[in-house]
mmCIF file of C-alpha atoms and ligand atoms in Angstrom:
data_model
loop_
_atom_site.group_PDB
_atom_site.id
_atom_site.type_symbol
_atom_site.label_atom_id
_atom_site.label_comp_id
_atom_site.label_asym_id
_atom_site.label_seq_id
_atom_site.Cartn_x
_atom_site.Cartn_y
_atom_site.Cartn_z
ATOM 1 C CA MET A 1 5.911 -6.441 22.982
ATOM 2 C CA VAL A 2 3.921 -3.652 21.335
ATOM 3 C CA ASP A 3 4.835 -3.997 17.679
ATOM 4 C CA LEU A 4 4.413 -0.752 15.764
ATOM 5 C CA ARG A 5 6.933 -1.509 13.037
ATOM 6 C CA SER A 6 4.284 -2.190 10.359
ATOM 7 C CA ASP A 7 0.700 -3.141 9.848
ATOM 8 C CA THR A 8 1.944 -6.299 8.164
ATOM 9 C CA VAL A 9 2.827 -7.905 11.530
ATOM 10 C CA THR A 10 -0.793 -8.873 12.343
ATOM 11 C CA ARG A 11 -1.646 -12.487 12.931
ATOM 12 C CA PRO A 12 -4.813 -14.114 11.594
ATOM 13 C CA THR A 13 -7.600 -14.030 14.186
ATOM 14 C CA PRO A 14 -9.281 -17.297 15.269
ATOM 15 C CA ALA A 15 -12.364 -16.480 13.147
ATOM 16 C CA MET A 16 -10.142 -15.790 10.139
ATOM 17 C CA ARG A 17 -8.365 -19.114 10.663
ATOM 18 C CA GLN A 18 -11.738 -20.855 10.764
ATOM 19 C CA ALA A 19 -12.710 -19.252 7.455
ATOM 20 C CA MET A 20 -9.388 -20.433 6.018
ATOM 21 C CA ALA A 21 -9.865 -23.969 7.251
ATOM 22 C CA ALA A 22 -13.371 -24.176 5.818
ATOM 23 C CA ALA A 23 -12.485 -22.703 2.404
ATOM 24 C CA GLU A 24 -13.434 -24.641 -0.708
ATOM 25 C CA VAL A 25 -10.336 -24.967 -2.874
ATOM 26 C CA GLY A 26 -9.206 -26.103 -6.314
ATOM 27 C CA ASP A 27 -6.156 -25.687 -8.578
ATOM 28 C CA ASP A 28 -6.040 -21.927 -9.215
ATOM 29 C CA VAL A 29 -3.543 -22.226 -12.083
ATOM 30 C CA PHE A 30 -6.423 -24.038 -13.879
ATOM 31 C CA GLY A 31 -8.844 -21.335 -12.625
ATOM 32 C CA ASP A 32 -10.563 -23.984 -10.511
ATOM 33 C CA ASP A 33 -10.388 -22.448 -7.037
ATOM 34 C CA PRO A 34 -13.928 -21.155 -6.255
ATOM 35 C CA THR A 35 -12.792 -19.108 -3.241
ATOM 36 C CA VAL A 36 -10.140 -17.312 -5.271
ATOM 37 C CA ASN A 37 -12.557 -16.745 -8.148
ATOM 38 C CA ALA A 38 -15.108 -15.252 -5.796
ATOM 39 C CA LEU A 39 -12.562 -12.938 -4.149
ATOM 40 C CA GLU A 40 -11.264 -11.752 -7.533
ATOM 41 C CA ALA A 41 -14.793 -10.992 -8.755
ATOM 42 C CA SER A 42 -15.820 -9.166 -5.608
ATOM 43 C CA VAL A 43 -12.679 -7.009 -5.412
ATOM 44 C CA ALA A 44 -12.960 -6.098 -9.071
ATOM 45 C CA ALA A 45 -16.606 -5.073 -8.516
ATOM 46 C CA MET A 46 -15.681 -2.990 -5.451
ATOM 47 C CA PHE A 47 -13.468 -0.825 -7.667
ATOM 48 C CA GLY A 48 -15.878 -0.828 -10.609
ATOM 49 C CA HIS A 49 -13.460 -2.822 -12.826
ATOM 50 C CA GLU A 50 -14.071 -5.968 -14.832
ATOM 51 C CA ALA A 51 -11.525 -8.314 -13.326
ATOM 52 C CA ALA A 52 -8.854 -8.912 -10.723
ATOM 53 C CA LEU A 53 -6.018 -11.394 -10.113
ATOM 54 C CA PHE A 54 -4.949 -12.740 -6.727
ATOM 55 C CA CYS A 55 -1.187 -12.435 -6.196
ATOM 56 C CA PRO A 56 1.254 -13.470 -3.476
ATOM 57 C CA SER A 57 2.430 -9.943 -2.643
ATOM 58 C CA GLY A 58 1.897 -6.277 -3.217
ATOM 59 C CA SER A 59 5.242 -6.025 -4.960
ATOM 60 C CA MET A 60 4.275 -8.718 -7.447
ATOM 61 C CA ALA A 61 0.857 -7.113 -8.011
ATOM 62 C CA ASN A 62 2.523 -3.747 -8.676
ATOM 63 C CA GLN A 63 5.132 -5.161 -11.007
ATOM 64 C CA ILE A 64 2.583 -7.191 -12.990
ATOM 65 C CA ALA A 65 0.503 -4.009 -13.431
ATOM 66 C CA LEU A 66 3.561 -2.046 -14.563
ATOM 67 C CA GLN A 67 4.439 -4.698 -17.121
ATOM 68 C CA LEU A 68 0.854 -4.549 -18.377
ATOM 69 C CA LEU A 69 0.991 -0.760 -18.864
ATOM 70 C CA VAL A 70 4.594 -0.092 -19.919
ATOM 71 C CA PRO A 71 6.164 -1.937 -22.850
ATOM 72 C CA ARG A 72 9.870 -2.803 -22.446
ATOM 73 C CA GLY A 73 11.963 0.294 -22.971
ATOM 74 C CA GLY A 74 9.087 2.555 -22.040
ATOM 75 C CA GLU A 75 8.986 4.965 -19.134
ATOM 76 C CA LEU A 76 7.134 5.053 -15.836
ATOM 77 C CA LEU A 77 6.779 8.260 -13.840
ATOM 78 C CA ALA A 78 6.476 7.966 -10.034
ATOM 79 C CA GLY A 79 7.355 9.830 -6.900
ATOM 80 C CA ALA A 80 11.010 9.610 -5.805
ATOM 81 C CA ASP A 81 9.922 7.839 -2.614
ATOM 82 C CA ALA A 82 7.258 5.599 -4.211
ATOM 83 C CA HIS A 83 7.267 1.999 -3.128
ATOM 84 C CA VAL A 84 7.471 0.855 -6.765
ATOM 85 C CA VAL A 85 10.783 2.607 -7.236
ATOM 86 C CA THR A 86 12.224 2.590 -3.685
ATOM 87 C CA TYR A 87 11.316 -0.751 -2.113
ATOM 88 C CA GLU A 88 10.786 -3.163 -4.973
ATOM 89 C CA LEU A 89 14.477 -3.664 -5.493
ATOM 90 C CA GLY A 90 14.701 -2.410 -9.065
ATOM 91 C CA ALA A 91 12.083 -4.908 -10.286
ATOM 92 C CA ALA A 92 10.609 -2.517 -12.845
ATOM 93 C CA ALA A 93 13.986 -2.395 -14.627
ATOM 94 C CA ALA A 94 15.300 -5.838 -13.760
ATOM 95 C CA ILE A 95 12.115 -7.748 -14.682
ATOM 96 C CA GLY A 96 9.985 -5.364 -16.724
ATOM 97 C CA GLY A 97 12.692 -3.571 -18.743
ATOM 98 C CA ILE A 98 10.977 -0.370 -17.584
ATOM 99 C CA SER A 99 12.811 2.962 -17.375
ATOM 100 C CA THR A 100 11.691 5.086 -14.408
ATOM 101 C CA ARG A 101 11.814 8.841 -13.913
ATOM 102 C CA THR A 102 10.733 10.436 -10.659
ATOM 103 C CA TRP A 103 9.250 13.648 -9.380
ATOM 104 C CA PRO A 104 10.760 15.007 -6.127
ATOM 105 C CA SER A 105 9.548 13.479 -2.884
ATOM 106 C CA VAL A 106 6.312 15.195 -1.882
ATOM 107 C CA GLY A 107 4.474 12.234 -0.361
ATOM 108 C CA ALA A 108 0.792 12.472 -1.124
ATOM 109 C CA ALA A 109 0.918 16.240 -1.985
ATOM 110 C CA LEU A 110 0.967 15.669 -5.718
ATOM 111 C CA ASP A 111 0.941 18.520 -8.229
ATOM 112 C CA PRO A 112 -0.923 17.248 -11.322
ATOM 113 C CA ASP A 113 0.467 20.059 -13.514
ATOM 114 C CA GLN A 114 4.021 19.282 -12.522
ATOM 115 C CA ILE A 115 3.547 15.611 -13.254
ATOM 116 C CA ALA A 116 1.706 16.271 -16.532
ATOM 117 C CA ALA A 117 4.611 18.508 -17.654
ATOM 118 C CA MET A 118 7.037 15.587 -17.200
ATOM 119 C CA VAL A 119 5.248 13.306 -19.662
ATOM 120 C CA ARG A 120 7.315 12.677 -22.788
ATOM 121 C CA PRO A 121 5.371 11.966 -25.936
ATOM 122 C CA PRO A 122 6.368 9.091 -28.216
ATOM 123 C CA GLY A 123 8.919 9.946 -30.888
ATOM 124 C CA PHE A 124 12.584 9.269 -31.391
ATOM 125 C CA PRO A 125 14.977 9.758 -29.645
ATOM 126 C CA SER A 126 13.487 10.241 -26.143
ATOM 127 C CA VAL A 127 11.977 7.490 -23.950
ATOM 128 C CA PRO A 128 8.181 7.719 -24.239
ATOM 129 C CA THR A 129 6.253 8.007 -20.963
ATOM 130 C CA ARG A 130 3.733 5.212 -20.882
ATOM 131 C CA ALA A 131 2.405 5.302 -17.363
ATOM 132 C CA ILE A 132 2.254 7.155 -14.056
ATOM 133 C CA ALA A 133 2.121 5.376 -10.676
ATOM 134 C CA VAL A 134 0.496 6.962 -7.676
ATOM 135 C CA GLU A 135 0.587 5.544 -4.116
ATOM 136 C CA GLN A 136 -2.533 5.585 -1.970
ATOM 137 C CA THR A 137 -2.032 6.004 0.954
ATOM 138 C CA HIS A 138 1.550 7.156 0.746
ATOM 139 C CA ASN A 139 3.864 5.039 2.857
ATOM 140 C CA LEU A 140 6.983 7.237 3.079
ATOM 141 C CA GLY A 141 4.625 10.253 2.913
ATOM 142 C CA GLY A 142 3.408 9.367 6.436
ATOM 143 C CA GLY A 143 0.178 7.668 5.350
ATOM 144 C CA GLY A 144 -0.938 10.795 3.492
ATOM 145 C CA ILE A 145 -3.965 10.667 1.205
ATOM 146 C CA VAL A 146 -3.967 11.876 -2.387
ATOM 147 C CA GLY A 147 -7.282 13.737 -2.780
ATOM 148 C CA LEU A 148 -9.797 12.446 -5.299
ATOM 149 C CA ASP A 149 -9.825 15.894 -6.938
ATOM 150 C CA VAL A 150 -6.064 15.715 -7.450
ATOM 151 C CA LEU A 151 -6.344 12.204 -8.924
ATOM 152 C CA ARG A 152 -9.083 13.345 -11.277
ATOM 153 C CA ALA A 153 -7.014 16.348 -12.366
ATOM 154 C CA LEU A 154 -4.083 14.060 -13.071
ATOM 155 C CA ARG A 155 -6.370 11.850 -15.163
ATOM 156 C CA GLN A 156 -7.638 14.872 -17.113
ATOM 157 C CA ARG A 157 -4.254 16.448 -17.732
ATOM 158 C CA THR A 158 -2.422 13.335 -18.940
ATOM 159 C CA ASP A 159 -3.192 10.823 -21.619
ATOM 160 C CA VAL A 160 -0.902 8.039 -20.401
ATOM 161 C CA GLU A 161 -1.947 5.028 -18.342
ATOM 162 C CA LEU A 162 -2.430 5.467 -14.610
ATOM 163 C CA HIS A 163 -1.574 2.844 -12.002
ATOM 164 C CA CYS A 164 -2.479 3.045 -8.320
ATOM 165 C CA ASP A 165 -0.280 1.279 -5.766
ATOM 166 C CA GLY A 166 -3.243 0.943 -3.453
ATOM 167 C CA ALA A 167 -1.609 -1.205 -0.823
ATOM 168 C CA ARG A 168 -3.442 0.895 1.820
ATOM 169 C CA ILE A 169 -6.237 2.348 -0.318
ATOM 170 C CA TRP A 170 -8.692 0.959 2.245
ATOM 171 C CA HIS A 171 -7.270 3.409 4.739
ATOM 172 C CA ALA A 172 -7.852 6.366 2.427
ATOM 173 C CA HIS A 173 -11.388 5.133 1.758
ATOM 174 C CA VAL A 174 -12.154 4.901 5.504
ATOM 175 C CA ALA A 175 -10.456 8.217 6.384
ATOM 176 C CA ASP A 176 -11.982 10.326 3.556
ATOM 177 C CA GLY A 177 -15.153 8.343 2.863
ATOM 178 C CA VAL A 178 -14.358 8.256 -0.860
ATOM 179 C CA PRO A 179 -16.079 5.219 -2.446
ATOM 180 C CA LEU A 180 -13.577 2.619 -3.691
ATOM 181 C CA ALA A 181 -15.272 2.767 -7.118
ATOM 182 C CA ASP A 182 -14.468 6.473 -7.377
ATOM 183 C CA TYR A 183 -10.817 5.647 -6.942
ATOM 184 C CA GLY A 184 -11.224 2.755 -9.401
ATOM 185 C CA ALA A 185 -12.672 5.099 -12.024
ATOM 186 C CA VAL A 186 -9.479 7.159 -12.131
ATOM 187 C CA PHE A 187 -7.048 4.302 -12.743
ATOM 188 C CA ASP A 188 -6.339 1.812 -15.527
ATOM 189 C CA THR A 189 -4.878 -0.672 -13.036
ATOM 190 C CA LEU A 190 -4.724 -0.835 -9.256
ATOM 191 C CA SER A 191 -2.950 -3.116 -6.844
ATOM 192 C CA VAL A 192 -4.470 -3.623 -3.385
ATOM 193 C CA CYS A 193 -3.145 -5.536 -0.375
ATOM 194 C CA LEU A 194 -5.065 -7.662 2.097
ATOM 195 C CA SER A 195 -2.138 -8.059 4.457
ATOM 196 C CA LYS A 196 -1.550 -4.437 5.411
ATOM 197 C CA GLY A 197 -3.800 -3.504 8.238
ATOM 198 C CA LEU A 198 -6.597 -5.807 7.201
ATOM 199 C CA GLY A 199 -5.085 -8.741 9.014
ATOM 200 C CA ALA A 200 -4.762 -11.383 6.254
ATOM 201 C CA PRO A 201 -1.496 -13.294 6.354
ATOM 202 C CA VAL A 202 -0.790 -12.765 2.636
ATOM 203 C CA GLY A 203 -2.374 -11.663 -0.568
ATOM 204 C CA SER A 204 -2.778 -8.764 -2.982
ATOM 205 C CA LEU A 205 -4.772 -8.250 -6.170
ATOM 206 C CA VAL A 206 -4.161 -6.590 -9.513
ATOM 207 C CA ILE A 207 -7.356 -4.962 -10.810
ATOM 208 C CA GLY A 208 -8.161 -3.934 -14.395
ATOM 209 C CA SER A 209 -10.006 -4.843 -17.576
ATOM 210 C CA THR A 210 -10.804 -8.454 -18.505
ATOM 211 C CA ALA A 211 -8.208 -8.358 -21.309
ATOM 212 C CA ARG A 212 -5.547 -6.916 -19.070
ATOM 213 C CA ILE A 213 -6.151 -9.374 -16.291
ATOM 214 C CA ALA A 214 -5.949 -12.280 -18.764
ATOM 215 C CA GLU A 215 -2.513 -11.001 -19.686
ATOM 216 C CA ALA A 216 -1.677 -10.461 -16.029
ATOM 217 C CA ARG A 217 -2.388 -14.149 -15.400
ATOM 218 C CA VAL A 218 0.352 -15.076 -17.907
ATOM 219 C CA ILE A 219 2.813 -12.564 -16.397
ATOM 220 C CA ARG A 220 2.102 -13.851 -12.891
ATOM 221 C CA LYS A 221 2.847 -17.461 -13.995
ATOM 222 C CA ARG A 222 6.031 -16.288 -15.717
ATOM 223 C CA MET A 223 7.121 -14.599 -12.454
ATOM 224 C CA GLY A 224 6.520 -17.810 -10.497
ATOM 225 C CA GLY A 225 3.322 -16.520 -8.873
ATOM 226 C CA GLY A 226 0.911 -19.229 -10.095
ATOM 227 C CA MET A 227 -0.541 -20.812 -6.964
ATOM 228 C CA ARG A 228 -2.565 -23.996 -6.574
ATOM 229 C CA GLN A 229 -5.091 -24.582 -3.753
ATOM 230 C CA VAL A 230 -4.723 -21.004 -2.650
ATOM 231 C CA GLY A 231 -8.356 -20.574 -1.614
ATOM 232 C CA ILE A 232 -7.226 -21.023 1.943
ATOM 233 C CA LEU A 233 -5.401 -17.674 1.604
ATOM 234 C CA ALA A 234 -8.138 -16.030 -0.438
ATOM 235 C CA ALA A 235 -10.583 -16.991 2.329
ATOM 236 C CA ALA A 236 -8.474 -14.997 4.798
ATOM 237 C CA GLY A 237 -8.585 -12.032 2.414
ATOM 238 C CA ALA A 238 -12.370 -12.294 1.979
ATOM 239 C CA TYR A 239 -12.774 -12.453 5.738
ATOM 240 C CA ALA A 240 -10.535 -9.415 6.142
ATOM 241 C CA LEU A 241 -12.577 -7.409 3.649
ATOM 242 C CA ALA A 242 -15.818 -8.344 5.291
ATOM 243 C CA HIS A 243 -14.737 -7.699 8.895
ATOM 244 C CA HIS A 244 -11.663 -5.503 9.066
ATOM 245 C CA VAL A 245 -12.168 -2.523 6.775
ATOM 246 C CA ASP A 246 -14.509 -0.319 8.810
ATOM 247 C CA ARG A 247 -12.465 -0.866 11.942
ATOM 248 C CA LEU A 248 -9.488 0.855 10.325
ATOM 249 C CA ALA A 249 -11.058 4.025 11.787
ATOM 250 C CA GLU A 250 -9.896 2.746 15.208
ATOM 251 C CA ASP A 251 -6.340 2.438 13.957
ATOM 252 C CA HIS A 252 -6.495 5.963 12.578
ATOM 253 C CA ALA A 253 -7.756 7.331 15.906
ATOM 254 C CA ARG A 254 -4.963 5.494 17.752
ATOM 255 C CA ALA A 255 -2.392 6.898 15.342
ATOM 256 C CA ARG A 256 -3.698 10.433 15.953
ATOM 257 C CA ARG A 257 -3.559 9.823 19.746
ATOM 258 C CA LEU A 258 0.081 8.675 19.486
ATOM 259 C CA ALA A 259 0.991 11.637 17.298
ATOM 260 C CA SER A 260 -0.755 14.143 19.584
ATOM 261 C CA ALA A 261 1.106 12.749 22.615
ATOM 262 C CA LEU A 262 4.504 12.903 20.876
ATOM 263 C CA GLU A 263 3.934 16.274 19.151
ATOM 264 C CA ARG A 264 5.369 18.208 22.168
ATOM 265 C CA PHE A 265 8.791 16.690 21.412
ATOM 266 C CA GLY A 266 8.820 18.374 17.995
ATOM 267 C CA VAL A 267 9.021 15.092 16.103
ATOM 268 C CA VAL A 268 5.613 14.988 14.449
ATOM 269 C CA ASP A 269 2.841 17.209 13.222
ATOM 270 C CA ALA A 270 -0.291 15.468 14.598
ATOM 271 C CA SER A 271 -2.605 17.411 12.262
ATOM 272 C CA ALA A 272 -0.863 15.741 9.291
ATOM 273 C CA VAL A 273 -1.601 12.223 10.570
ATOM 274 C CA ARG A 274 -4.616 11.099 8.553
ATOM 275 C CA THR A 275 -4.402 7.307 8.619
ATOM 276 C CA ASN A 276 -2.466 4.618 10.504
ATOM 277 C CA LEU A 277 1.131 5.754 9.859
ATOM 278 C CA VAL A 278 2.917 8.133 12.242
ATOM 279 C CA PRO A 279 6.292 9.358 10.897
ATOM 280 C CA LEU A 280 8.788 10.678 13.455
ATOM 281 C CA ASP A 281 11.223 13.326 12.248
ATOM 282 C CA LEU A 282 14.267 12.929 14.493
ATOM 283 C CA ALA A 283 16.388 15.630 12.791
ATOM 284 C CA LYS A 284 16.747 17.537 16.078
ATOM 285 C CA SER A 285 16.516 14.642 18.523
ATOM 286 C CA ALA A 286 19.366 13.340 20.625
ATOM 287 C CA LEU A 287 18.699 9.792 19.387
ATOM 288 C CA ASP A 288 18.705 8.938 15.647
ATOM 289 C CA ALA A 289 16.208 6.414 14.288
ATOM 290 C CA PRO A 290 18.225 3.196 14.824
ATOM 291 C CA ALA A 291 19.170 4.321 18.384
ATOM 292 C CA LEU A 292 15.569 5.193 19.248
ATOM 293 C CA ALA A 293 14.324 1.909 17.793
ATOM 294 C CA ALA A 294 16.889 -0.089 19.781
ATOM 295 C CA ALA A 295 16.161 1.748 23.053
ATOM 296 C CA ALA A 296 12.395 1.377 22.574
ATOM 297 C CA ALA A 297 12.760 -2.339 21.812
ATOM 298 C CA GLU A 298 14.618 -2.858 25.101
ATOM 299 C CA ARG A 299 11.543 -1.289 26.753
ATOM 300 C CA GLY A 300 9.021 -3.477 24.919
ATOM 301 C CA VAL A 301 8.022 -1.261 21.988
ATOM 302 C CA LEU A 302 9.077 -2.033 18.435
ATOM 303 C CA ILE A 303 9.240 0.827 15.899
ATOM 304 C CA ALA A 304 10.738 0.990 12.406
ATOM 305 C CA ALA A 305 13.833 3.014 11.555
ATOM 306 C CA MET A 306 12.990 4.035 7.979
ATOM 307 C CA LEU A 307 15.875 6.476 7.346
ATOM 308 C CA PRO A 308 18.782 7.532 9.588
ATOM 309 C CA ARG A 309 16.642 10.305 11.133
ATOM 310 C CA THR A 310 13.133 9.092 10.363
ATOM 311 C CA ALA A 311 11.271 6.486 12.328
ATOM 312 C CA ARG A 312 7.752 5.133 11.716
ATOM 313 C CA LEU A 313 5.019 3.964 14.017
ATOM 314 C CA VAL A 314 2.121 2.009 12.547
ATOM 315 C CA THR A 315 -1.141 1.168 14.261
ATOM 316 C CA HIS A 316 -3.050 -1.989 13.346
ATOM 317 C CA LEU A 317 -5.428 -4.735 14.387
ATOM 318 C CA ASP A 318 -3.074 -6.215 16.945
ATOM 319 C CA VAL A 319 -2.412 -3.001 18.924
ATOM 320 C CA ASP A 320 -5.049 -1.899 21.390
ATOM 321 C CA ASP A 321 -5.413 1.207 23.576
ATOM 322 C CA ASP A 322 -3.133 -0.254 26.300
ATOM 323 C CA GLY A 323 -0.436 -0.815 23.704
ATOM 324 C CA ILE A 324 -0.706 2.774 22.576
ATOM 325 C CA ASP A 325 -0.427 3.941 26.227
ATOM 326 C CA GLN A 326 2.698 1.849 26.657
ATOM 327 C CA ALA A 327 4.217 3.193 23.468
ATOM 328 C CA ILE A 328 3.505 6.786 24.514
ATOM 329 C CA ASP A 329 5.175 6.177 27.917
ATOM 330 C CA VAL A 330 8.226 4.561 26.472
ATOM 331 C CA LEU A 331 8.748 6.983 23.591
ATOM 332 C CA SER A 332 8.069 10.049 25.735
ATOM 333 C CA GLY A 333 10.762 8.843 28.130
ATOM 334 C CA LEU A 334 13.262 8.423 25.300
ATOM 335 C CA LEU A 335 12.439 11.696 23.432
ATOM 336 C CA THR A 336 12.551 13.944 26.521
HETATM 337 C C1 PLP B 1 2.814 1.276 -0.432
HETATM 338 C C2 PLP B 1 3.218 -0.156 -0.564
HETATM 339 N N1 PLP B 1 3.152 -0.751 -1.755
HETATM 340 C C3 PLP B 1 3.492 -2.007 -1.930
HETATM 341 C C4 PLP B 1 3.968 -2.746 -0.882
HETATM 342 C C5 PLP B 1 4.459 -4.156 -1.172
HETATM 343 O O1 PLP B 1 3.813 -5.139 -0.510
HETATM 344 P P1 PLP B 1 4.526 -6.554 -0.253
HETATM 345 O O2 PLP B 1 5.357 -6.410 0.949
HETATM 346 O O3 PLP B 1 3.336 -7.435 -0.055
HETATM 347 O O4 PLP B 1 5.297 -6.937 -1.446
HETATM 348 C C6 PLP B 1 4.096 -2.200 0.376
HETATM 349 C C7 PLP B 1 4.610 -2.969 1.502
HETATM 350 O O5 PLP B 1 4.611 -2.561 2.660
HETATM 351 C C8 PLP B 1 3.692 -0.847 0.532
HETATM 352 O O6 PLP B 1 3.782 -0.209 1.743
#
């Protein structure tokens, strides 16, 4: 099977497993796990922030950050198709008491002026906007990258807190060559994932100031995310950061090759594919997304049906050039 459903399907490599087995561990709820502590310090430094907190998932990392930035009853602005409002199952409202308002779906093509104009100042009786969340890269936006100039403009034009859902910020960094610290300088908090394309089995971090991360530790425990000898997982993340970031360029090249091969069926604009996500627009195709996914699966290629007429292909560590050839053959046959 060539599995292109997501970059989360990767399995730890033998070398990563060795690093996990050899990890020094301790009880992380007491702050005693040296491997976790080292990972948190190094990831915080990469982004030019003071501190970071290891979390079980990207969703938890995002929701902890949102609770740090937005007091209960306050408002978060985000894109209509942002992961924090679309795929985190109402957590901002259900857990954080946070009210969300969205700008129309534009993927990564943000308009800082439009977003700045949406900010509501404090003062009865409207809901005050407390924070804005930006996704980098943009998942439903086909892996699009929000430019550093756009992010800086957003920072300049608004005076509310900025959070980055940076689940795949590594991909933006590799594709555009923007230093991670430059991204870090724009945001008050970031969440980053080690399990999306980097090959770790689990793990995300919230990044921010020392004071905020101390508070984040309390929120994580409250949400049931306090973990004990979790250095075995942090070791996988540290290994992934040391060995699997630069190679994301290979995934990007494979995604472009896939998109270029499928472009002739009118389902994708290959020039818009910047990272490892290839969205297929099936509006005019004979097969809708679930039908295409089912037919491809029968032929050994797994793809994700994201919306009734939108499918997604994702390249990653466990798909090589032969896998891409197979996917091109199968999908070309089905889209013809
Ligand atoms: C952009 C983005 N943010 C956050 C997440 C959440 O990560 P997790 O599945 O670890 O909760 C995902 C998951 O794919 C994602 O794509």
